[in-house]
PDB file of C-alpha atoms in Angstrom:
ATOM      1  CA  UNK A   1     -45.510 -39.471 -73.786  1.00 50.00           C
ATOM      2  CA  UNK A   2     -42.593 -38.849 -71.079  1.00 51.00           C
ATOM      3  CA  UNK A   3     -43.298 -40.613 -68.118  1.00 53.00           C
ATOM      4  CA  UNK A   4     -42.489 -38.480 -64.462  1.00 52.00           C
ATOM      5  CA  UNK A   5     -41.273 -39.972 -61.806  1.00 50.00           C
ATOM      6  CA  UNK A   6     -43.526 -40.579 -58.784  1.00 49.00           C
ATOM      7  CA  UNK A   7     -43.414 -37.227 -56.373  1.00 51.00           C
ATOM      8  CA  UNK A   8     -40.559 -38.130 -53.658  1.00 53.00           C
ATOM      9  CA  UNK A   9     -42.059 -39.023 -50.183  1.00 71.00           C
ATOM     10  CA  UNK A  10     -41.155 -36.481 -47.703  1.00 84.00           C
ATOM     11  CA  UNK A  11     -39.150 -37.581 -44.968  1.00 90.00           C
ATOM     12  CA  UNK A  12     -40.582 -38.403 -41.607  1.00 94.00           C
ATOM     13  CA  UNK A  13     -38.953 -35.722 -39.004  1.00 96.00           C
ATOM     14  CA  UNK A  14     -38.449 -36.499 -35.632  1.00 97.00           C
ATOM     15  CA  UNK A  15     -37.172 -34.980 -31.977  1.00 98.00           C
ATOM     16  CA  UNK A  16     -34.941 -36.725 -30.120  1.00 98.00           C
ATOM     17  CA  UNK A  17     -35.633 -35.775 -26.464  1.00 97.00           C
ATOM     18  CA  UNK A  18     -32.983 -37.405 -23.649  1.00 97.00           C
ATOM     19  CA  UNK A  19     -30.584 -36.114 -21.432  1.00 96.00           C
ATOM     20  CA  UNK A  20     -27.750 -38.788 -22.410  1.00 96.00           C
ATOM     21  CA  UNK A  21     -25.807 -37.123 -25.677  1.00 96.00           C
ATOM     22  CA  UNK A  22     -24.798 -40.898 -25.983  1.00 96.00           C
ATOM     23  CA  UNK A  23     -28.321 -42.172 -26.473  1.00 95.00           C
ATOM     24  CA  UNK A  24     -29.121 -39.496 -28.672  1.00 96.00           C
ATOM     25  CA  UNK A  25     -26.059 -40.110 -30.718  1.00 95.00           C
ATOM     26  CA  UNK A  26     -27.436 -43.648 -31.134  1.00 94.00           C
ATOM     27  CA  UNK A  27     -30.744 -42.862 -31.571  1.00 95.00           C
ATOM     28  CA  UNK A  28     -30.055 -40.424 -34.751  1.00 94.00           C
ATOM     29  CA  UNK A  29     -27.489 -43.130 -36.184  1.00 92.00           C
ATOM     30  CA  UNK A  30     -30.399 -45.415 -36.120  1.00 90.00           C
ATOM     31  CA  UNK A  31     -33.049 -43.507 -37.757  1.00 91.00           C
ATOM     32  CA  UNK A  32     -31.005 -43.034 -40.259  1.00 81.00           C
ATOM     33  CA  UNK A  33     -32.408 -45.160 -42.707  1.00 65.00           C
ATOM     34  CA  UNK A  34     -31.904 -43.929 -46.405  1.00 66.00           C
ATOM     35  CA  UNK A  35     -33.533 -40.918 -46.152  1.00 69.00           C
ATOM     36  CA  UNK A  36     -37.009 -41.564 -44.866  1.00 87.00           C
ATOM     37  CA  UNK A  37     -36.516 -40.228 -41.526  1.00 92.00           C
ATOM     38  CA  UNK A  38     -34.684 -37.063 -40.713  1.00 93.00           C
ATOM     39  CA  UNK A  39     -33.804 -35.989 -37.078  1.00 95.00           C
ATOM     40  CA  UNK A  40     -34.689 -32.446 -37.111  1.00 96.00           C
ATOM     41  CA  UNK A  41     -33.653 -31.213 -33.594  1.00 97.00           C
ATOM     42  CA  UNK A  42     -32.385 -32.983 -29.983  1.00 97.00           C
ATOM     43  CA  UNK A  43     -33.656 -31.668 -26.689  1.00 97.00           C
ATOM     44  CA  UNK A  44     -31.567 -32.285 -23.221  1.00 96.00           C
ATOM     45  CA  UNK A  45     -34.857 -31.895 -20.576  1.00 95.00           C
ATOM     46  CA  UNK A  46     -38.494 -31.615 -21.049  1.00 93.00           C
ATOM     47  CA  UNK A  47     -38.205 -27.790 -21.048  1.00 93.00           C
ATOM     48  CA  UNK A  48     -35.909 -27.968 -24.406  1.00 96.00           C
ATOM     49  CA  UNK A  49     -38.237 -30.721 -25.817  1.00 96.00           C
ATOM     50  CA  UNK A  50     -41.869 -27.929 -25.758  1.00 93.00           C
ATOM     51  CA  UNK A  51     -39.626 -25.421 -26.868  1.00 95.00           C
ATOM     52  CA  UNK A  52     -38.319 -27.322 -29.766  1.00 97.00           C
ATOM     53  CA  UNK A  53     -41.757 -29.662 -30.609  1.00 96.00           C
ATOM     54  CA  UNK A  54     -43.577 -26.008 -30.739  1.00 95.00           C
ATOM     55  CA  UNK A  55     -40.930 -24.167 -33.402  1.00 96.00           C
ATOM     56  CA  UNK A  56     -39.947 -27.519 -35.671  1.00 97.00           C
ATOM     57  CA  UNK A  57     -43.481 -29.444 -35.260  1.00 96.00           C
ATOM     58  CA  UNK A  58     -41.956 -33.078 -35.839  1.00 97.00           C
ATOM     59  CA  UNK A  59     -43.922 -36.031 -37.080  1.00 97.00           C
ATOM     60  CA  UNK A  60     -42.867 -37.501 -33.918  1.00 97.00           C
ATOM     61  CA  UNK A  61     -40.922 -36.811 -31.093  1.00 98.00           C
ATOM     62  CA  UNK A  62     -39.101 -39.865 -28.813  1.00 98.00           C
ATOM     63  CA  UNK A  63     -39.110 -38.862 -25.175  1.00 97.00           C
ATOM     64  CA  UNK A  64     -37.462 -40.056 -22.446  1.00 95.00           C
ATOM     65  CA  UNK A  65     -39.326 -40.379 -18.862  1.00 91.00           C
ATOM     66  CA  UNK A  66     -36.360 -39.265 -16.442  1.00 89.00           C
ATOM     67  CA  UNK A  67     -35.278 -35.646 -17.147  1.00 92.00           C
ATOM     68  CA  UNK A  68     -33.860 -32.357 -15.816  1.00 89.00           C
ATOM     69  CA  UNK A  69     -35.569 -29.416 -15.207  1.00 87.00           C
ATOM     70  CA  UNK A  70     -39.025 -31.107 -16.730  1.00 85.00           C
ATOM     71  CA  UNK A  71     -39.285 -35.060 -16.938  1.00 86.00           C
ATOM     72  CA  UNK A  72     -40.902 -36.344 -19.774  1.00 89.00           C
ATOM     73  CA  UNK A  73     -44.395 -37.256 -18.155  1.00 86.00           C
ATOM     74  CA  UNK A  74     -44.697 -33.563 -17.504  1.00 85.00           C
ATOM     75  CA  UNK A  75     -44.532 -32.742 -20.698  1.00 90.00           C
ATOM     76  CA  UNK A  76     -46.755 -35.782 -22.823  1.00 90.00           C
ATOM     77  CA  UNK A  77     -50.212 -33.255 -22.913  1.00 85.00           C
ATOM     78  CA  UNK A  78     -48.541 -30.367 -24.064  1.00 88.00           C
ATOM     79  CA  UNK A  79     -45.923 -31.797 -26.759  1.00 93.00           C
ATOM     80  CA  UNK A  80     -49.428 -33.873 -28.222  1.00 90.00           C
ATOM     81  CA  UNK A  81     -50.768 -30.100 -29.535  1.00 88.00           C
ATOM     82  CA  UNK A  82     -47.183 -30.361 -32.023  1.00 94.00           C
ATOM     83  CA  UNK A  83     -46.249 -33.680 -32.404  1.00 96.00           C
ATOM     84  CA  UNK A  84     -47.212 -37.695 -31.790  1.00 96.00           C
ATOM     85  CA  UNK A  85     -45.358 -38.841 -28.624  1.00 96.00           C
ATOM     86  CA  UNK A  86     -43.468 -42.247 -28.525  1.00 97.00           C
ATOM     87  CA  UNK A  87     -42.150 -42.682 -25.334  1.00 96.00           C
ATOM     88  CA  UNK A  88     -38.375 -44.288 -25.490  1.00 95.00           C
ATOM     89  CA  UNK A  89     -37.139 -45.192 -21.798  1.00 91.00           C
ATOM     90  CA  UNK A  90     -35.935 -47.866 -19.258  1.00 89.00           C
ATOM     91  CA  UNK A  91     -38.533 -47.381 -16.987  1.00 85.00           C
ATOM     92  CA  UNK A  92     -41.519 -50.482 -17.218  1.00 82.00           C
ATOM     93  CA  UNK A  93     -42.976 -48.936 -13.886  1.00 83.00           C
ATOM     94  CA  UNK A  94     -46.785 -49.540 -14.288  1.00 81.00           C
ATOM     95  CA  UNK A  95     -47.828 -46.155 -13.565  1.00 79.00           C
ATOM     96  CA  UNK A  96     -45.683 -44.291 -15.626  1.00 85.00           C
ATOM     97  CA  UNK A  97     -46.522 -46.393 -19.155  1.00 88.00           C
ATOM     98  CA  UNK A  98     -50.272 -45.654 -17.598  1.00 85.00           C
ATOM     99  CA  UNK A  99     -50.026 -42.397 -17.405  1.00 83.00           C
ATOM    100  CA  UNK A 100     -47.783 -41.660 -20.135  1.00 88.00           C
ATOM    101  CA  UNK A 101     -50.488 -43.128 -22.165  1.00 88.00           C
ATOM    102  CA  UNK A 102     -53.310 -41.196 -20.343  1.00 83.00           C
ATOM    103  CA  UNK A 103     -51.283 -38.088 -21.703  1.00 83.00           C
ATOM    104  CA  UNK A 104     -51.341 -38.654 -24.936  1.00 87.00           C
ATOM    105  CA  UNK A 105     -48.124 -40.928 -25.566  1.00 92.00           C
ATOM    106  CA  UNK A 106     -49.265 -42.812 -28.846  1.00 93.00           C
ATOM    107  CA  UNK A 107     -45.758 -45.313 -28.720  1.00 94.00           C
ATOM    108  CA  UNK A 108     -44.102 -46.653 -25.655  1.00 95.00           C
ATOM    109  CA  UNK A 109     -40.533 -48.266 -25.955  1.00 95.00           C
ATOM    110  CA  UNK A 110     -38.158 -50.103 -23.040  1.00 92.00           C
ATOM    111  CA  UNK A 111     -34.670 -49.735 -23.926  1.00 90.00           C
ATOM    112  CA  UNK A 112     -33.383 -53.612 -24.312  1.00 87.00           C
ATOM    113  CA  UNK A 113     -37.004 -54.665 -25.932  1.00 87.00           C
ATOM    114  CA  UNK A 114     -36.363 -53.721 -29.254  1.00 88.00           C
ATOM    115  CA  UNK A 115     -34.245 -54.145 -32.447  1.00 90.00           C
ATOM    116  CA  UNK A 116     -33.125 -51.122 -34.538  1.00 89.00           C
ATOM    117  CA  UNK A 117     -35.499 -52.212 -37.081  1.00 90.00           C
ATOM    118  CA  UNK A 118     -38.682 -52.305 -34.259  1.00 92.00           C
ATOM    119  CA  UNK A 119     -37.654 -48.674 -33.370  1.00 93.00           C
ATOM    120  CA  UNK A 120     -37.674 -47.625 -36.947  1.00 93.00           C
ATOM    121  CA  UNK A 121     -41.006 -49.444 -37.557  1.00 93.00           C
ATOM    122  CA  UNK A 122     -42.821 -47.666 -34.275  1.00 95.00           C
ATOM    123  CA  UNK A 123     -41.687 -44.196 -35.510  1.00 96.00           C
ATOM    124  CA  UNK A 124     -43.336 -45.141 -38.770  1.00 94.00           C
ATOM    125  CA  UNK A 125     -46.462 -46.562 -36.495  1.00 94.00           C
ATOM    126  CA  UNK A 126     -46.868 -43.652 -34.422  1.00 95.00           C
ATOM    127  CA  UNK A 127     -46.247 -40.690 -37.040  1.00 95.00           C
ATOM    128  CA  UNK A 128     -49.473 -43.108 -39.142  1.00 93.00           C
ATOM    129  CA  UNK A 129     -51.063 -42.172 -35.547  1.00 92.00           C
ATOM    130  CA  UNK A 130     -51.053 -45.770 -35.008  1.00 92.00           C
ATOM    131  CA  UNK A 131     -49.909 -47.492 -31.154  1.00 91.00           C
ATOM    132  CA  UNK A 132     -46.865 -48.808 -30.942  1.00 93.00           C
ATOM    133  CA  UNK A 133     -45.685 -50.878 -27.767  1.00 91.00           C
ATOM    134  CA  UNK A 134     -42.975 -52.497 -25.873  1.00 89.00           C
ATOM    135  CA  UNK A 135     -44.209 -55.720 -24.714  1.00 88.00           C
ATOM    136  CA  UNK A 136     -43.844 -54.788 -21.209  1.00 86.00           C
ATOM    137  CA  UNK A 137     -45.910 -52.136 -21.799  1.00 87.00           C
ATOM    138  CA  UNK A 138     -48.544 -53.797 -23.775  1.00 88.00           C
ATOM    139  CA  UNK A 139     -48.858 -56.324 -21.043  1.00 87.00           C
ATOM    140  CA  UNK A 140     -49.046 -53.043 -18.064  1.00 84.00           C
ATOM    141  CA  UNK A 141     -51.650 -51.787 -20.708  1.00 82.00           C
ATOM    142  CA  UNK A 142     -54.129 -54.954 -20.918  1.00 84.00           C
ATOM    143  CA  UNK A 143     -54.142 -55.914 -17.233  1.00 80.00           C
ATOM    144  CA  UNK A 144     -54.788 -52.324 -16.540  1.00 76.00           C
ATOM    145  CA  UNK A 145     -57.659 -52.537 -18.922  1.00 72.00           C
ATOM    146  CA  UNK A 146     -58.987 -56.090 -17.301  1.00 73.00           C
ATOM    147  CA  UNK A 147     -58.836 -54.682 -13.729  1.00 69.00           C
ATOM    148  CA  UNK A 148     -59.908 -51.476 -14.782  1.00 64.00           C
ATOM    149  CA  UNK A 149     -63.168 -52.976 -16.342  1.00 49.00           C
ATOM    150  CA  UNK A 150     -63.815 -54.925 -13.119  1.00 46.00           C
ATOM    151  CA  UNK A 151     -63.591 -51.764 -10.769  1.00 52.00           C
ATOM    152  CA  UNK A 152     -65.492 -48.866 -12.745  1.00 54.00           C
ATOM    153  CA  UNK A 153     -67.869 -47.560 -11.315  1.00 55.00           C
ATOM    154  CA  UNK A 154     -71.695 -48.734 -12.270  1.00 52.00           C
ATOM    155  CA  UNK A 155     -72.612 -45.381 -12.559  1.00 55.00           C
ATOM    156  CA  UNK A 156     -71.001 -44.141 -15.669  1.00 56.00           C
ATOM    157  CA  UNK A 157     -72.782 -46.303 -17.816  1.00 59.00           C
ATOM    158  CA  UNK A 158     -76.480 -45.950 -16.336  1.00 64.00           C
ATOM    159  CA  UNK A 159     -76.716 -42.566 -18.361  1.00 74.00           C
ATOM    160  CA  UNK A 160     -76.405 -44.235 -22.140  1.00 80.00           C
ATOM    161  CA  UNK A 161     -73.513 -42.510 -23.463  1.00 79.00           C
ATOM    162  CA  UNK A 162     -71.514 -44.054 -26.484  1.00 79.00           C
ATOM    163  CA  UNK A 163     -68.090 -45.340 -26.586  1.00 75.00           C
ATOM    164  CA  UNK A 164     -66.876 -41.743 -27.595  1.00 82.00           C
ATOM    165  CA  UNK A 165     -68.751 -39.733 -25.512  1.00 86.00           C
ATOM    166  CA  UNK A 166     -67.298 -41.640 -22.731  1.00 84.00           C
ATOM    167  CA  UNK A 167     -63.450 -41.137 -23.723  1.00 83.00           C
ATOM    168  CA  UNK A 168     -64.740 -37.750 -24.097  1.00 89.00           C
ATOM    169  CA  UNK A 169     -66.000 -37.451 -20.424  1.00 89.00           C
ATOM    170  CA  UNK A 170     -63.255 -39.282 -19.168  1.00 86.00           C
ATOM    171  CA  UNK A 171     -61.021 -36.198 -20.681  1.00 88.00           C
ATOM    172  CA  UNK A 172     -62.948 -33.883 -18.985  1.00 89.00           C
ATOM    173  CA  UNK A 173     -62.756 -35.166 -15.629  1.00 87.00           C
ATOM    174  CA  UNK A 174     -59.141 -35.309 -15.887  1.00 86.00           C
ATOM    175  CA  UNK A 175     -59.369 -31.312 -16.173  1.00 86.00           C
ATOM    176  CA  UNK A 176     -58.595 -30.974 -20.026  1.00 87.00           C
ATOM    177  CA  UNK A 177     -60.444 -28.458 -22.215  1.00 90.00           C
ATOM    178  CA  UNK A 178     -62.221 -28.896 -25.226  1.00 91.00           C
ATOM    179  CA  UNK A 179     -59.020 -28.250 -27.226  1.00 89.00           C
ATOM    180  CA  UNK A 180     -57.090 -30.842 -25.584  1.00 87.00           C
ATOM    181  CA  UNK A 181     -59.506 -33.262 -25.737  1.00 87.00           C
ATOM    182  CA  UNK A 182     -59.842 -32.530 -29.722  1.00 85.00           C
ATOM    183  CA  UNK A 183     -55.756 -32.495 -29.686  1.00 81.00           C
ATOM    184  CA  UNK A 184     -55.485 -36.147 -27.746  1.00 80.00           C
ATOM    185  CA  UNK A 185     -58.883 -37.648 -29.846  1.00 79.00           C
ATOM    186  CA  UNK A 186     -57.474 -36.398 -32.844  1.00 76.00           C
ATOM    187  CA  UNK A 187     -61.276 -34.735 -33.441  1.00 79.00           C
ATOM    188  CA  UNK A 188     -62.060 -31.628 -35.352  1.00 84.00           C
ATOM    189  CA  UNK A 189     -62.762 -28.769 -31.868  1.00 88.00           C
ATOM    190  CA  UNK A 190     -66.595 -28.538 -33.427  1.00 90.00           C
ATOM    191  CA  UNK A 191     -67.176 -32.414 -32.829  1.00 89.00           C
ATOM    192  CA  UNK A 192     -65.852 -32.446 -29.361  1.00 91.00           C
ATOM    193  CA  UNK A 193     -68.443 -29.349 -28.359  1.00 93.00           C
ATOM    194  CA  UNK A 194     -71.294 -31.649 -29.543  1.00 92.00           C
ATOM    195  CA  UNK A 195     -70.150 -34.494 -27.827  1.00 91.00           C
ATOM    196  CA  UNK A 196     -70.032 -32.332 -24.805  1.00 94.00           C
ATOM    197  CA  UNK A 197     -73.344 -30.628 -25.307  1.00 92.00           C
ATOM    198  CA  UNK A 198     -74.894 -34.613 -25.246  1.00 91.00           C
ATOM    199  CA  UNK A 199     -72.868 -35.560 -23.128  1.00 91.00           C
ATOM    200  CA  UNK A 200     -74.164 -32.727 -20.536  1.00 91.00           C
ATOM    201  CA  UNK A 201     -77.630 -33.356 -21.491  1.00 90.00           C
ATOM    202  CA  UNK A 202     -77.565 -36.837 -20.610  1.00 86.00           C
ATOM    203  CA  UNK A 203     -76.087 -36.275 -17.633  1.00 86.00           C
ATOM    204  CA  UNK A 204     -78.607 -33.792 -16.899  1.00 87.00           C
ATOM    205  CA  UNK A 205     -75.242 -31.618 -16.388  1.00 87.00           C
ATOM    206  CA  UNK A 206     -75.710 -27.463 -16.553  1.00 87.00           C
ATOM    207  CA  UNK A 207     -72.282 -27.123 -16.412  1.00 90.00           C
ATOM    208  CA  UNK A 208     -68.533 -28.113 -16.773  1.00 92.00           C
ATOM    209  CA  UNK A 209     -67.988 -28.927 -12.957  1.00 90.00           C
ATOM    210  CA  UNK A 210     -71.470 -30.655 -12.372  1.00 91.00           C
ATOM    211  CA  UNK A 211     -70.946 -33.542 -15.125  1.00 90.00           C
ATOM    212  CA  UNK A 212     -67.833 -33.779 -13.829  1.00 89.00           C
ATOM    213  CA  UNK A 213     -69.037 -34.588  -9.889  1.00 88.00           C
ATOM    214  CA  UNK A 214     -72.234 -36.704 -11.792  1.00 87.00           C
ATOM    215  CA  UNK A 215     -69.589 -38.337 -13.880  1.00 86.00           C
ATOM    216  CA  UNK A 216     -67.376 -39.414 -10.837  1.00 81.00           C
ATOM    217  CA  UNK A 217     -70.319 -40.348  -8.793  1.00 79.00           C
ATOM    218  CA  UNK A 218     -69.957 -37.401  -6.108  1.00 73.00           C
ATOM    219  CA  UNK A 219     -72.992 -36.120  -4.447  1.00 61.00           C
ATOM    220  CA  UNK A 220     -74.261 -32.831  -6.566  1.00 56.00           C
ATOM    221  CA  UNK A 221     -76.154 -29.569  -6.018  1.00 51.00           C
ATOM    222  CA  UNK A 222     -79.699 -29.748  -7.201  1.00 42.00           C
ATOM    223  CA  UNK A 223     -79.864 -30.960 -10.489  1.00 45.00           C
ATOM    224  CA  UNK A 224     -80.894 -29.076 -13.012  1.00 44.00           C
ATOM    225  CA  UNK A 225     -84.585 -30.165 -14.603  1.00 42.00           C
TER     226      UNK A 225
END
């Protein structure tokens, strides 16, 4: 009996999005690793980076905050309907790792916090889907989650809704649609209607902008019975 060879693994493809040729130079010298990882495309400003995420649809694209034309946050939400974002920058600013993560970003990286063989591993993380974080970041990240915790509001949890449905709801009042929130939950669009359609009925919602005001804690028209 001839035995075959396991099936090769296809390489993991990535976009390299920064306006330095330098780092970019770098950047592909360092993924290259054997073959696992292939840089499929390079993008120069945000603009270059939907363009390219859209036509190539890489496992994972490494995006740089500060940018011409489009910066990078600008761009996090719409790149996440292509690709898995890992943000690769010098900026530790609080808000930006918060809302780069809010967007979508799966990875976020601080130039000087990492080895060559970190940056290769958090590729591999985030094209798995899995987070992958700077330790600047991850620190930004937990004290936002332990102050966070301590100022939300009472209300959103008086109306029962699970863990899911309140990531869900969360999404919403942020302005996203249904798709988007499927796109940044990585849920099929079906289970994301159903969450909304409990979701509203807990709320006592009859529509899209009225569980958003109940959800925020804003007074409300009359409620629907």
């Amino acid at each position: 009996m001839t035995a075959h060879p396991p099936p090769r693994q296809q390489p993991t493809t990535v976009l390299l999005a920064d306006d330095n040729p330098v780092v970019r130079a770098v950047l592909r010298d360092l993924l290259s690793d054997g073959g696992h990882m292939s840089v499929v495309g390079e993008a120069a400003n945000g603009m270059e980076a939907l363009e390219l995420a859209a036509a190539l649809r890489p496992d994972v694209t490494l995006l740089d905050h500060r940018m011409p034309l489009r910066d990078g946050l600008s761009v996090v939400v719409a790149l996440t309907s292509h690709t898995r974002v890992l943000m690769l920058t010098r900026s530790a600013e609080e808000e930006v790792v918060l809302q780069a993560v809010r967007a979508g970003a799966l990875g976020y990286l601080v130039h000087g916090q990492f080895s060559p063989g970190e940056l290769v591993t958090a590729v591999r993380a985030v094209a798995s889907g899995e987070a992958h974080l700077s330790p600047t970041a991850a620190r930004v990240l937990i004290h936002a989650v332990r102050t966070g915790a301590a100022q939300e509001p009472p209300h959103t949890h008086q109306y029962g809704l699970s863990r899911r449905e309140r990531e869900v709801m969360d999404l919403i009042a942020q302005g996203m649609s249904n798709s988007s929130v499927a796109v940044r939950l990585f849920l099929a669009p079906k289970t994301v209607q159903n969450h909304v359609n409990r979701i509203f009925g807990k709320l006592g919602a009859g529509n899209r902008s009225e569980a958003i005001a109940i959800w925020r804690g804003e007074p409300t028209a009359a409620r629907h019975p």
